[in-house]
Coordinates of C-alpha atoms in Angstrom, one line a residue:
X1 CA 0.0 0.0 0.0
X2 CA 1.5 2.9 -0.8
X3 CA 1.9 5.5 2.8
X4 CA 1.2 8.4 3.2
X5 CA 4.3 9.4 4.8
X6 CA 7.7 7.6 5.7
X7 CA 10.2 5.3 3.6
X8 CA 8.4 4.3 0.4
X9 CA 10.0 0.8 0.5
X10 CA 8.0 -0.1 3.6
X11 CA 6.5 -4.0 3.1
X12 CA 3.2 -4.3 2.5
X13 CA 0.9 -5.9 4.8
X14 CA -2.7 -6.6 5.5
X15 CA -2.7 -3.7 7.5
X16 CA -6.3 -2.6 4.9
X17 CA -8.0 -5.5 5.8
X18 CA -11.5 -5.0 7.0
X19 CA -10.4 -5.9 10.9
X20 CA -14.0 -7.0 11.7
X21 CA -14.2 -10.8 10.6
X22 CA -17.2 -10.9 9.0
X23 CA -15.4 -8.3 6.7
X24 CA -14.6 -10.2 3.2
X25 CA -11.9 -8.9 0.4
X26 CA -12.9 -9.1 -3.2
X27 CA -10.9 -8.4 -5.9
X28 CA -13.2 -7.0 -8.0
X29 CA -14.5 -4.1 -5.6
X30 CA -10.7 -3.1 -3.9
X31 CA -8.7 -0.1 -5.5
X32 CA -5.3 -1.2 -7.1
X33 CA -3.1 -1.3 -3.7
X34 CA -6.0 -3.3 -2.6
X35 CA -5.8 -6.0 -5.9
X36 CA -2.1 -5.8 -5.4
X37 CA -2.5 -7.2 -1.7
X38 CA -4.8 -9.8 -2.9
X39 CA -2.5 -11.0 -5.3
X40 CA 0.1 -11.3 -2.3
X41 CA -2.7 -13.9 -0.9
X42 CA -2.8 -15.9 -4.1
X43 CA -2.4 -19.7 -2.7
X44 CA -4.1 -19.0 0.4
X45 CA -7.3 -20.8 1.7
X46 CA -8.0 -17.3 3.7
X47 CA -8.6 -15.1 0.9
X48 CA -11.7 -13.6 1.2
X49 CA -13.9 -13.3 -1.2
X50 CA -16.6 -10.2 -0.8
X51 CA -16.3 -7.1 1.2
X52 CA -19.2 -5.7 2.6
X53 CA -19.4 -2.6 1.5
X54 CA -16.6 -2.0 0.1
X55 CA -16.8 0.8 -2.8
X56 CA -15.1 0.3 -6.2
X57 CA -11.5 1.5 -7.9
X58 CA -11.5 5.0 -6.0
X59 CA -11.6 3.0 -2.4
X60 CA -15.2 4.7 -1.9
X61 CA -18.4 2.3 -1.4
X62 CA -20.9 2.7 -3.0
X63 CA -23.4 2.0 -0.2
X64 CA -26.0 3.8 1.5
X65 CA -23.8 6.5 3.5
X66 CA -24.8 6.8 6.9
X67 CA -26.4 9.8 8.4
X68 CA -24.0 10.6 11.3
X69 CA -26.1 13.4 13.2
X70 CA -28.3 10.5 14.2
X71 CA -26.4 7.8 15.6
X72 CA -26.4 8.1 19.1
X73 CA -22.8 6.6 20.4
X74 CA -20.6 8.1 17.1
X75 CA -17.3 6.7 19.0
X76 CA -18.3 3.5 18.5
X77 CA -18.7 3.7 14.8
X78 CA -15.6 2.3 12.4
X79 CA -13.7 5.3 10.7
X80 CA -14.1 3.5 7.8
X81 CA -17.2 3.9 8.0
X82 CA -17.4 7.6 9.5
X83 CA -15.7 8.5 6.2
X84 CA -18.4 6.8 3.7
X85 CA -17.7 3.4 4.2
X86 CA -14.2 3.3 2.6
X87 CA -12.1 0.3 1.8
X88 CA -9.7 -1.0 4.4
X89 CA -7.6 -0.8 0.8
X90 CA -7.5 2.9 0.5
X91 CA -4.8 5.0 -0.3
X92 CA -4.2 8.2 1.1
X93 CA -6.3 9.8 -2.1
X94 CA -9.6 7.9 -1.3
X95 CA -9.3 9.3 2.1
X96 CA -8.8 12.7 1.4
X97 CA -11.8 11.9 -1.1
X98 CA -13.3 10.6 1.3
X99 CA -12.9 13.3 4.0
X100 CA -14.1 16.1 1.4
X101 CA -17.2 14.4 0.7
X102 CA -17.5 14.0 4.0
X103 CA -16.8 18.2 4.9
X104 CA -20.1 18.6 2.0
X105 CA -21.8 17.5 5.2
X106 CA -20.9 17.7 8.5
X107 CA -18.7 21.0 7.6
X108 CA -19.8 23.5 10.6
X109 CA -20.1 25.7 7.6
X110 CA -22.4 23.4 6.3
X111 CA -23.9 21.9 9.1
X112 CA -24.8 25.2 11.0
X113 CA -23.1 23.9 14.0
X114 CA -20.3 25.2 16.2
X115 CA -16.9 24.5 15.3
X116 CA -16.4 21.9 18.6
X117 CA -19.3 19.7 16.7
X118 CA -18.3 15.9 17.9
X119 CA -19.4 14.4 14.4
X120 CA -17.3 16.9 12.6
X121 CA -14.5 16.3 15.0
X122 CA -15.4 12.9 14.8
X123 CA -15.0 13.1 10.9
X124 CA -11.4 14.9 11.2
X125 CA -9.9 12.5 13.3
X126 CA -10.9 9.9 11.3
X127 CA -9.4 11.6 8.5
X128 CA -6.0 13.0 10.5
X129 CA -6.0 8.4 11.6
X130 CA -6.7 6.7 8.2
X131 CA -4.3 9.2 6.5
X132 CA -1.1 9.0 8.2
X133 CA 0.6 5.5 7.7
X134 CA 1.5 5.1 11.2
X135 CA -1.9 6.4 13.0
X136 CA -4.1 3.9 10.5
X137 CA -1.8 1.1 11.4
X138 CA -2.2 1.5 15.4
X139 CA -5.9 2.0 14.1
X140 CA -6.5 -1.4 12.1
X141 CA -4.3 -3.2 14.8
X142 CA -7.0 -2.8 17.5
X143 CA -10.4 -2.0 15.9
X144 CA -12.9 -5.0 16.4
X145 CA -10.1 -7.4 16.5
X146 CA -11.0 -10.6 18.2
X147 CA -7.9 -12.1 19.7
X148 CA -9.3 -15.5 21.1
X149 CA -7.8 -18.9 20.6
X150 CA -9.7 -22.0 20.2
X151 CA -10.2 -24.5 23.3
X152 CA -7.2 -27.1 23.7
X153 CA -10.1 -29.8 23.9
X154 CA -11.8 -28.7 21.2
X155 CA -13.2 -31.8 19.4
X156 CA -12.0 -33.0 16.4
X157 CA -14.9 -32.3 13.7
X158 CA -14.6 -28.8 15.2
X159 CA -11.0 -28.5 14.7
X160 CA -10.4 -27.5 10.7
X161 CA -13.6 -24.4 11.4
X162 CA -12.4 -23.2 14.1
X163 CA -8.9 -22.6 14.0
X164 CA -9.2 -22.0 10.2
X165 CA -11.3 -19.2 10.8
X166 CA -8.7 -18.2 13.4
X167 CA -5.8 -18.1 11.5
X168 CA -7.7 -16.3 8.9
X169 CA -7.8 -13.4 11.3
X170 CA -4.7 -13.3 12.7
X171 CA -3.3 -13.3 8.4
X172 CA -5.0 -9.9 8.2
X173 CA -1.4 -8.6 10.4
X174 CA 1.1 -11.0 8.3
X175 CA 4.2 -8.9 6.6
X176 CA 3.8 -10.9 3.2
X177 CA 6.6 -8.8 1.5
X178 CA 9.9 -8.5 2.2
X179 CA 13.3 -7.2 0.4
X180 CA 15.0 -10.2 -0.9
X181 CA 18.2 -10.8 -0.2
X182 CA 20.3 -11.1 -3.3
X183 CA 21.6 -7.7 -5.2
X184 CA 19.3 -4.6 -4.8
X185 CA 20.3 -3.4 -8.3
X186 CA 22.0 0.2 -8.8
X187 CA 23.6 2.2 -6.2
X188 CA 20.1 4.2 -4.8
X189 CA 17.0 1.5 -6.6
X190 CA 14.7 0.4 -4.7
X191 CA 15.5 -3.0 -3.5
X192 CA 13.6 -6.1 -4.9
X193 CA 10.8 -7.2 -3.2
X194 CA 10.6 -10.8 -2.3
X195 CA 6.8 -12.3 -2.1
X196 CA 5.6 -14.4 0.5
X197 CA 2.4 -16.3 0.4
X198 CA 0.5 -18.5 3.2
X199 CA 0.1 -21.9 2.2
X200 CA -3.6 -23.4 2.5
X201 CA -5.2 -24.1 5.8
X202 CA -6.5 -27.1 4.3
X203 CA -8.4 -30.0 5.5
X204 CA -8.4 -33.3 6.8
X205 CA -7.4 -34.7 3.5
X206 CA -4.4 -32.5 2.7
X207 CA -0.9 -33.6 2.3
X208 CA 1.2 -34.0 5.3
X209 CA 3.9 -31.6 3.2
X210 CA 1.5 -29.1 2.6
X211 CA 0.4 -29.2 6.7
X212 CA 3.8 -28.4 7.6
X213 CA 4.8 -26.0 4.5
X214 CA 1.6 -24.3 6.3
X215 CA 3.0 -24.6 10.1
X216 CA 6.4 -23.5 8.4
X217 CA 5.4 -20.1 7.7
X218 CA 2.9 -19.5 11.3
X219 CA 6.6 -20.2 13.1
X220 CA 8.1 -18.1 10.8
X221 CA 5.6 -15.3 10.9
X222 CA 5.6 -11.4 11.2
X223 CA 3.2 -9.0 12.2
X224 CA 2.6 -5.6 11.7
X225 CA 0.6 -4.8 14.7
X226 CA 0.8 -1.9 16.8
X227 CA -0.5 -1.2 19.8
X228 CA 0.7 2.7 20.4
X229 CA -2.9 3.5 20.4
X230 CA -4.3 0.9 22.5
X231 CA -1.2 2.1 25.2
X232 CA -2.5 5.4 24.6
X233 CA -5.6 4.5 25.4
X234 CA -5.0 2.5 28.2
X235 CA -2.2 5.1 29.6
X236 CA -4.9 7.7 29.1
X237 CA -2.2 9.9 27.1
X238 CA -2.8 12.2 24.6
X239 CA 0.4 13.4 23.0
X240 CA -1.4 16.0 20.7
X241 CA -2.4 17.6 24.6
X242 CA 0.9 17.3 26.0
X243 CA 1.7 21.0 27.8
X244 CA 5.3 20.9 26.3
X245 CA 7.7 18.7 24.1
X246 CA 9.4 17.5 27.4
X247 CA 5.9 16.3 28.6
X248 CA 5.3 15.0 25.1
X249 CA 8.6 13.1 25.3
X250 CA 7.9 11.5 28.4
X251 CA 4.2 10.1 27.0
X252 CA 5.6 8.9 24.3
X253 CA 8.4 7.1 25.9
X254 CA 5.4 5.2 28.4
X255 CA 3.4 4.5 25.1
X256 CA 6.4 3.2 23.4
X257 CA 7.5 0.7 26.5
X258 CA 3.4 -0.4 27.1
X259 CA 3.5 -1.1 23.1
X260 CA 6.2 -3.6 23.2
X261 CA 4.8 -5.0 26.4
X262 CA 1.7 -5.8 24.0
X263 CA 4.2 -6.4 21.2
X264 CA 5.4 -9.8 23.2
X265 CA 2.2 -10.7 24.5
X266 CA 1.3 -10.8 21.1
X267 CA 4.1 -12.9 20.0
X268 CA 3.6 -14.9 22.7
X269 CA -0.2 -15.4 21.8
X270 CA 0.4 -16.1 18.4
X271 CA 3.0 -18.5 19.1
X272 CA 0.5 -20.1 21.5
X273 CA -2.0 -20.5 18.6
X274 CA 0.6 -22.0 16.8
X275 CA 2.2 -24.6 19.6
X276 CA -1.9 -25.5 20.1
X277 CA -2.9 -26.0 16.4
X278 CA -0.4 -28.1 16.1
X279 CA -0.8 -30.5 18.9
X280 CA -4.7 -30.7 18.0
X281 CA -4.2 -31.3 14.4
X282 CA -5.7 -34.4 13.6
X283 CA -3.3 -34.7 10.6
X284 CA -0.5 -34.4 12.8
X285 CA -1.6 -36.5 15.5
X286 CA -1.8 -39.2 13.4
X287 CA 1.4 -38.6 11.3
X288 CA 3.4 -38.9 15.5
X289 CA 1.3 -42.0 16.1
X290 CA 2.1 -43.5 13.1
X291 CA 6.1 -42.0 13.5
X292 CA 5.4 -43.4 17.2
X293 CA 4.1 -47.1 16.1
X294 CA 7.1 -47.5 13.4
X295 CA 9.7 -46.6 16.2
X296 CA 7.7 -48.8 18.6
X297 CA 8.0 -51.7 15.9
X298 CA 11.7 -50.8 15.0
X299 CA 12.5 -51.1 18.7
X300 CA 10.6 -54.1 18.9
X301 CA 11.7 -55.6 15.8
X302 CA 15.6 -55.1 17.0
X303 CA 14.4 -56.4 20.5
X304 CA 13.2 -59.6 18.4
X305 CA 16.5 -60.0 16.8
X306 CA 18.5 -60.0 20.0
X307 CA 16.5 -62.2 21.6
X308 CA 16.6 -64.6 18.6
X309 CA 20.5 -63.6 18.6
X310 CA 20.8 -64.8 21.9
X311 CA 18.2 -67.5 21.5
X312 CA 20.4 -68.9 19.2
X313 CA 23.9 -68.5 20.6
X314 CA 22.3 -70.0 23.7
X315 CA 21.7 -73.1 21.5
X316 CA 24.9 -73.0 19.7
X317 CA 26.8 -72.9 23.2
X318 CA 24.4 -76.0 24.5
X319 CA 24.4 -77.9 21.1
X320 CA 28.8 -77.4 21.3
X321 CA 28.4 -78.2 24.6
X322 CA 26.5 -81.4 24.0
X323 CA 28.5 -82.4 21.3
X324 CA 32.1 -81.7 23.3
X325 CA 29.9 -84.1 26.4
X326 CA 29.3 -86.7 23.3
X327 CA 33.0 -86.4 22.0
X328 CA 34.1 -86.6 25.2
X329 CA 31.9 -89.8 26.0
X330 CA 32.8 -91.3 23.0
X331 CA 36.5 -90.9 24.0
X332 CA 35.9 -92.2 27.3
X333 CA 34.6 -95.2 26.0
X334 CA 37.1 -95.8 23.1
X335 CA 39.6 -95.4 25.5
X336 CA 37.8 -97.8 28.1
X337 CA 37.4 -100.1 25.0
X338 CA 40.7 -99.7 23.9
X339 CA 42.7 -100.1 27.3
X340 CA 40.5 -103.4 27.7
X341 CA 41.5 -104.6 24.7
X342 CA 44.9 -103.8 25.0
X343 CA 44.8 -105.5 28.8
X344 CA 43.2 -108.5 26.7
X345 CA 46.0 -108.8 24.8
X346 CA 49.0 -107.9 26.9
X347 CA 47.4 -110.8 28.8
X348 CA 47.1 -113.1 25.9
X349 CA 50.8 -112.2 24.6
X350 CA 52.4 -112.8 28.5
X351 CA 50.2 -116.4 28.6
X352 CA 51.8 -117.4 25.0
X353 CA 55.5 -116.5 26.2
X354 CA 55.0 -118.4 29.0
X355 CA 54.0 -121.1 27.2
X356 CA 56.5 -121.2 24.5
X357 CA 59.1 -120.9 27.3
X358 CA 58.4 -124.0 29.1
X359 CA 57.3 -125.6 26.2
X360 CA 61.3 -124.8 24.8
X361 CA 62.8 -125.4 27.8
X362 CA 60.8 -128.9 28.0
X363 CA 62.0 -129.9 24.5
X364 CA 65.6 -128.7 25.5
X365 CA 65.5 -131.2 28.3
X366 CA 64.3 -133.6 26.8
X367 CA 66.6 -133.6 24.0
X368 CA 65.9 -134.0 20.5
X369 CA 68.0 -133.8 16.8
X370 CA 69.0 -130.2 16.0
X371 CA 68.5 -129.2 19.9
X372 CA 70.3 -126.0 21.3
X373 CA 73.8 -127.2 22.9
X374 CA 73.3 -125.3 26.0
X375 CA 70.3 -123.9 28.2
X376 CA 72.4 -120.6 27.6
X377 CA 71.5 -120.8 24.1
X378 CA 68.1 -122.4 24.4
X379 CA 67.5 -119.3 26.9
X380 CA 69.0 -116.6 24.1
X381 CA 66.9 -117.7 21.3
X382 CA 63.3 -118.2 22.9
X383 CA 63.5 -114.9 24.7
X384 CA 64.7 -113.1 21.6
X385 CA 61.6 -115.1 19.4
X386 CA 59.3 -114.2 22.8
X387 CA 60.3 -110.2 22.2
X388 CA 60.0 -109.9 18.7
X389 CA 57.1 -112.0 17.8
X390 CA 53.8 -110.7 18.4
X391 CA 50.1 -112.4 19.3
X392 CA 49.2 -113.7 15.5
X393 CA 52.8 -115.3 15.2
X394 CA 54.6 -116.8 18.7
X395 CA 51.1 -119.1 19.0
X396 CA 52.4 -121.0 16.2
X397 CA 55.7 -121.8 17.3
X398 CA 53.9 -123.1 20.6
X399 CA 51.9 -124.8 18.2
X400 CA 55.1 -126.7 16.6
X401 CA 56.5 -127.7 19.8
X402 CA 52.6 -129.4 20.4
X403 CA 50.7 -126.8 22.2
X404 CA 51.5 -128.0 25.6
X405 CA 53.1 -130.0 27.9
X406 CA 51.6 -133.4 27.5
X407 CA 51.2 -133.4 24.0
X408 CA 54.8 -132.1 23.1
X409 CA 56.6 -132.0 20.0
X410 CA 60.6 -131.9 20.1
X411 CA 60.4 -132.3 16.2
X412 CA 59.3 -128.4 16.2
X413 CA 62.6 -127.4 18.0
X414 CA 64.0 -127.2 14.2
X415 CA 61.3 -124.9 13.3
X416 CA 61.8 -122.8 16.1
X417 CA 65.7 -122.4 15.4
X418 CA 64.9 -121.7 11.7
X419 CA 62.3 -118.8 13.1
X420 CA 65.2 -117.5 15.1
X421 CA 67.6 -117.4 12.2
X422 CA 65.8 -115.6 9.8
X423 CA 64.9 -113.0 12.4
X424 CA 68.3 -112.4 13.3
X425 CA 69.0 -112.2 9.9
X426 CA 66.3 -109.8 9.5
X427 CA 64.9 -111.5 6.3
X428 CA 61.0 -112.8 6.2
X429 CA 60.0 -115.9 7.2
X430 CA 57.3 -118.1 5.4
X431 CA 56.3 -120.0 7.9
X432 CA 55.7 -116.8 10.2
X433 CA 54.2 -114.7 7.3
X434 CA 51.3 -117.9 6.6
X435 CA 51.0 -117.9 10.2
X436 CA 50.4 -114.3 10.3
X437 CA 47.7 -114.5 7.6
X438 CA 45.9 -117.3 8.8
X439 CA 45.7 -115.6 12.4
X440 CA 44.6 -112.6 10.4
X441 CA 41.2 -114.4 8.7
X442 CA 40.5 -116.2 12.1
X443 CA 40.9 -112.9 13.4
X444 CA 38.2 -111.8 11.1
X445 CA 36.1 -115.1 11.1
X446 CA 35.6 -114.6 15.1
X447 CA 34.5 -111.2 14.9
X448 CA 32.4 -111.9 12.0
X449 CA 30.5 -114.8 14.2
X450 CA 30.5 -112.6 16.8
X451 CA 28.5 -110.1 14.9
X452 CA 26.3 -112.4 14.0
X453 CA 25.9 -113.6 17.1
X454 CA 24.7 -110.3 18.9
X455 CA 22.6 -109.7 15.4
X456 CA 20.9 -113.3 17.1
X457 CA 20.9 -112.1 20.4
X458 CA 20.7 -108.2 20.6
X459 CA 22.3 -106.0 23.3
X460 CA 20.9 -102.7 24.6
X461 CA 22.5 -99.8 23.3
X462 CA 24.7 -97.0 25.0
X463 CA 24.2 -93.5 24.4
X464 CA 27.9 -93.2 23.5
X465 CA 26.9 -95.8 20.6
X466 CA 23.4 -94.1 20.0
X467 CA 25.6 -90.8 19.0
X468 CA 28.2 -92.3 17.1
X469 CA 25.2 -94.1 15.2
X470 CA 23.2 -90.7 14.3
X471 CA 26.9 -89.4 13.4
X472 CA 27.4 -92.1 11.2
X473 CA 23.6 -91.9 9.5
X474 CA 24.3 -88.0 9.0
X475 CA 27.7 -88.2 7.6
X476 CA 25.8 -91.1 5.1
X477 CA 22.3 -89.6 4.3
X478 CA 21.9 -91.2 0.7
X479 CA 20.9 -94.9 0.8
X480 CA 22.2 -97.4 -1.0
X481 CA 24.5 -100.2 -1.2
X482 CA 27.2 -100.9 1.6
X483 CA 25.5 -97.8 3.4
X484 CA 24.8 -99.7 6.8
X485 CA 28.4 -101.4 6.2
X486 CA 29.7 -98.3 6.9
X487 CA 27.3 -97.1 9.0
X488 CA 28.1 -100.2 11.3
X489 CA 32.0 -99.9 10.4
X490 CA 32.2 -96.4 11.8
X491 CA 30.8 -97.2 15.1
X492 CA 32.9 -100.0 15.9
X493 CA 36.1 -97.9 14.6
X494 CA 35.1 -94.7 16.9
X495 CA 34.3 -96.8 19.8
X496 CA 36.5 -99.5 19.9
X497 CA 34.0 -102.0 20.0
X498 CA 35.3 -105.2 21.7
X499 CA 31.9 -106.7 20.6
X500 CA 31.1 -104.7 17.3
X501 CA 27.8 -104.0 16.1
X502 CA 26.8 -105.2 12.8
X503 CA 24.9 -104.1 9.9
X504 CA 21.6 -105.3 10.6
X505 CA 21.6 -104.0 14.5
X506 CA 22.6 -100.5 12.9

């Protein structure tokens, strides 16, 4: 709007705006400041869109004017209106239109009254207001401005009317120009003006970007508003009665500090509607519920995964500790198995060089062809043949000599001597390697009897042999020939068996 006195570069605001709220703006019927302004609203859901009595392109209306001499309480009555019902987009020239009209009338010249008329002085300070810049300003910031806020427990349905229709007042003090920030131009232009528009209000269906874009610019906002005439009102101070300039100076100063005292309650109030709008709007609400639930299943969802983290490390650590308890049973009992066995045959091995001693010595005594020629000797070889033959071989020997005592055999002294040659000589010996061999498949023919024989007669099973058999069947999953062979062959080998389990029992 263009003032009517001070820096011409001053941002426009809303400052025209009817400030009664059932006051409408339309395009159509507002001078050229006033279209300006509107087109500073474009975007906005608070546009108005008639004015009540709001004249046409010279900012006059073109209503009924009202006959001042008979209203009763003229104080009361908008300057606006005092003045022919002007625009609350009038420039400086509609009101001094305005106010001459207005003279044709209530003029003491032309009235017939006095010069202290109150509707003429009335008219003339509505004039001396609405045409200075700053007066019409501290004017529209206070006249029939409803400053309420909603209820905090205002119910939902209630909430997009009501506080739509209060932030639609509260847009009428919005600075919605500004200089922009880049280059001015020249030394001396005018700087360039930077627009600022209100995004909608919206409703329950609107986007949540366009909700905050909206909240965006309420936090950001700036008012106009000044309250130097409600201070002086309320300080009871009228500058233009001050005795001198000192006096005048000192009013002014307790205006000035009662206006910013308004000025913060203001902000505060504003910032008040803001903080409550946003913790009633049902869009919000349910964009932090659903921020709220998403967290609440993130946390949960990582809570999950810990638990089924440790869930499973618990089981790895019992499973690795069952299997080192099974490993370690399965040693226990190889070992068992394997010490018994070994006992078995230490046993066996002492019994048969017992045996083949006497049963040498006996021959010795006895005397026989190819004999030793002293006990010395005799002595020598069998205790070197009873060292260096093992289980499957020094039987045999006992064997040639006749097994035992009773039934001896002195003939098998020359075998025995032959024996001892060729393992001094350190060559082979066929008699010992067939001797070997033949131990070797009765070796084999026992154990095979013997697995059939507990295939006849089944034994329980241990759980040491119950986990080397589901080891075995795991390490063997595809069936097929010779599977349970080796199923069978496993178990024996890990355990030791000293009776091993055959195919069939597997």
């Amino acid at each position: 709007l263009t003032p009517a006195r001070g820096p011409s570069t001053m941002p426009p605001t809303l400052e025209s705006i009817n400030p009664s709220p059932s006051f409408t703006v339309s395009s159509a019927t507002v001078s050229s400041a006033g279209r300006r302004f509107v087109e500073l609203l474009t975007g906005s859901t608070f546009v108005p869109l008639v004015v009540e009595g709001v004249g046409g392109g010279n900012g006059v209306s073109s209503k009924k004017k009202l006959d001042l001499f008979s209203v009763d309480d003229i104080e009361n009555v908008s300057y606006y209106t005092i003045l022919g019902g002007l625009s609350f987009f009038c420039t400086p020239d509609d009101v001094k239109k305005a106010y001459h009209i207005a003279c044709l009338t209530y003029h003491p010249d032309k009235s017939g009254r006095d010069e202290e008329d109150p509707v003429f002085l009335t008219v003339k300070k509505a004039f001396d207001t609405l045409s200075d810049r700053d007066k019409k300003r501290a004017y529209d910031s206070s006249a029939n401005f409803d400053d309420s806020i909603p209820a905090k427990d205002l119910p939902e349905r209630k909430f997009y009317a009501a506080y739509g229709e209060c932030f639609e007042r509260n847009l009428r003090f919005a600075v919605l120009e500004k200089p922009s920030k880049g280059k001015s131009g020249r030394r001396g232009s005018k700087p360039k003006m930077e627009k600022i528009t209100c995004p909608p209000f919206g409703d329950d269906s609107t986007p949540l970007s366009q909700v905050e874009e909206f909240y965006s610019f309420w936090v950001r906002f700036e008012s106009w508003r000044d309250f130097t005439l409600v201070a002086s009102k309320k300080l009871n101070h009228d500058i233009d009665a001050a005795e001198d300039r000192w006096d005048k100076r000192r009013m002014q100063a307790e205006i000035d500090t009662e206006a910013k005292k308004m000025k913060r309650k203001e902000v505060e109030r504003v910032t008040m509607l803001v903080d409550q709008a946003r913790a009633a709007d049902p869009r919000l609400r349910r964009e932090k519920e659903r921020v709220r639930r998403e967290k609440e299943e993130k946390a949960n969802k990582a809570e999950r995964e810990i638990k089924e983290k440790a869930e499973r490390e618990a089981k790895a650590k019992e499973d690795a500790e069952k299997q080192a308890a099974e490993e370690e049973e399965e040693r226990k009992v190889r070992a068992a198995n394997l010490k018994l066995k070994k006992d078995k045959e230490k046993k066996a091995l002492r019994k048969a060089k017992n045996l083949f001693r006497k049963l040498a010595l006996k021959a010795f005594e006895t005397g026989c062809d190819g004999n030793w020629d002293s006990l010395v000797q005799c002595n020598e070889e069998v205790e070197m043949l009873a060292e260096k033959l093992d289980l499957l071989t020094l039987p045999a020997l006992s064997q040639a000599l006749g097994g035992s005592e009773e039934s001896l055999d002195t003939s098998g002294v020359q075998k025995v001597r032959e024996v001892y040659a060729s393992c001094k000589a350190g060559a082979e010996n066929a008699f010992l390697d067939a001797e070997r061999e033949k131990a070797k498949r009765k070796e084999e023919a026992d154990a095979k009897e013997a697995m059939d024989k507990a295939a006849r007669a089944p034994r329980p099973w241990t759980s040491a042999e119950r986990n080397a058999l589901l080891k075995a069947v795991k390490k063997n999953p595809v069936c097929g020939g010779g599977k349970w062979d080796i199923v069978a062959n496993y178990v024996n080998q890990t355990l030791a068996l000293p009776i091993p389990r055959s195919k069939d029992e597997c």
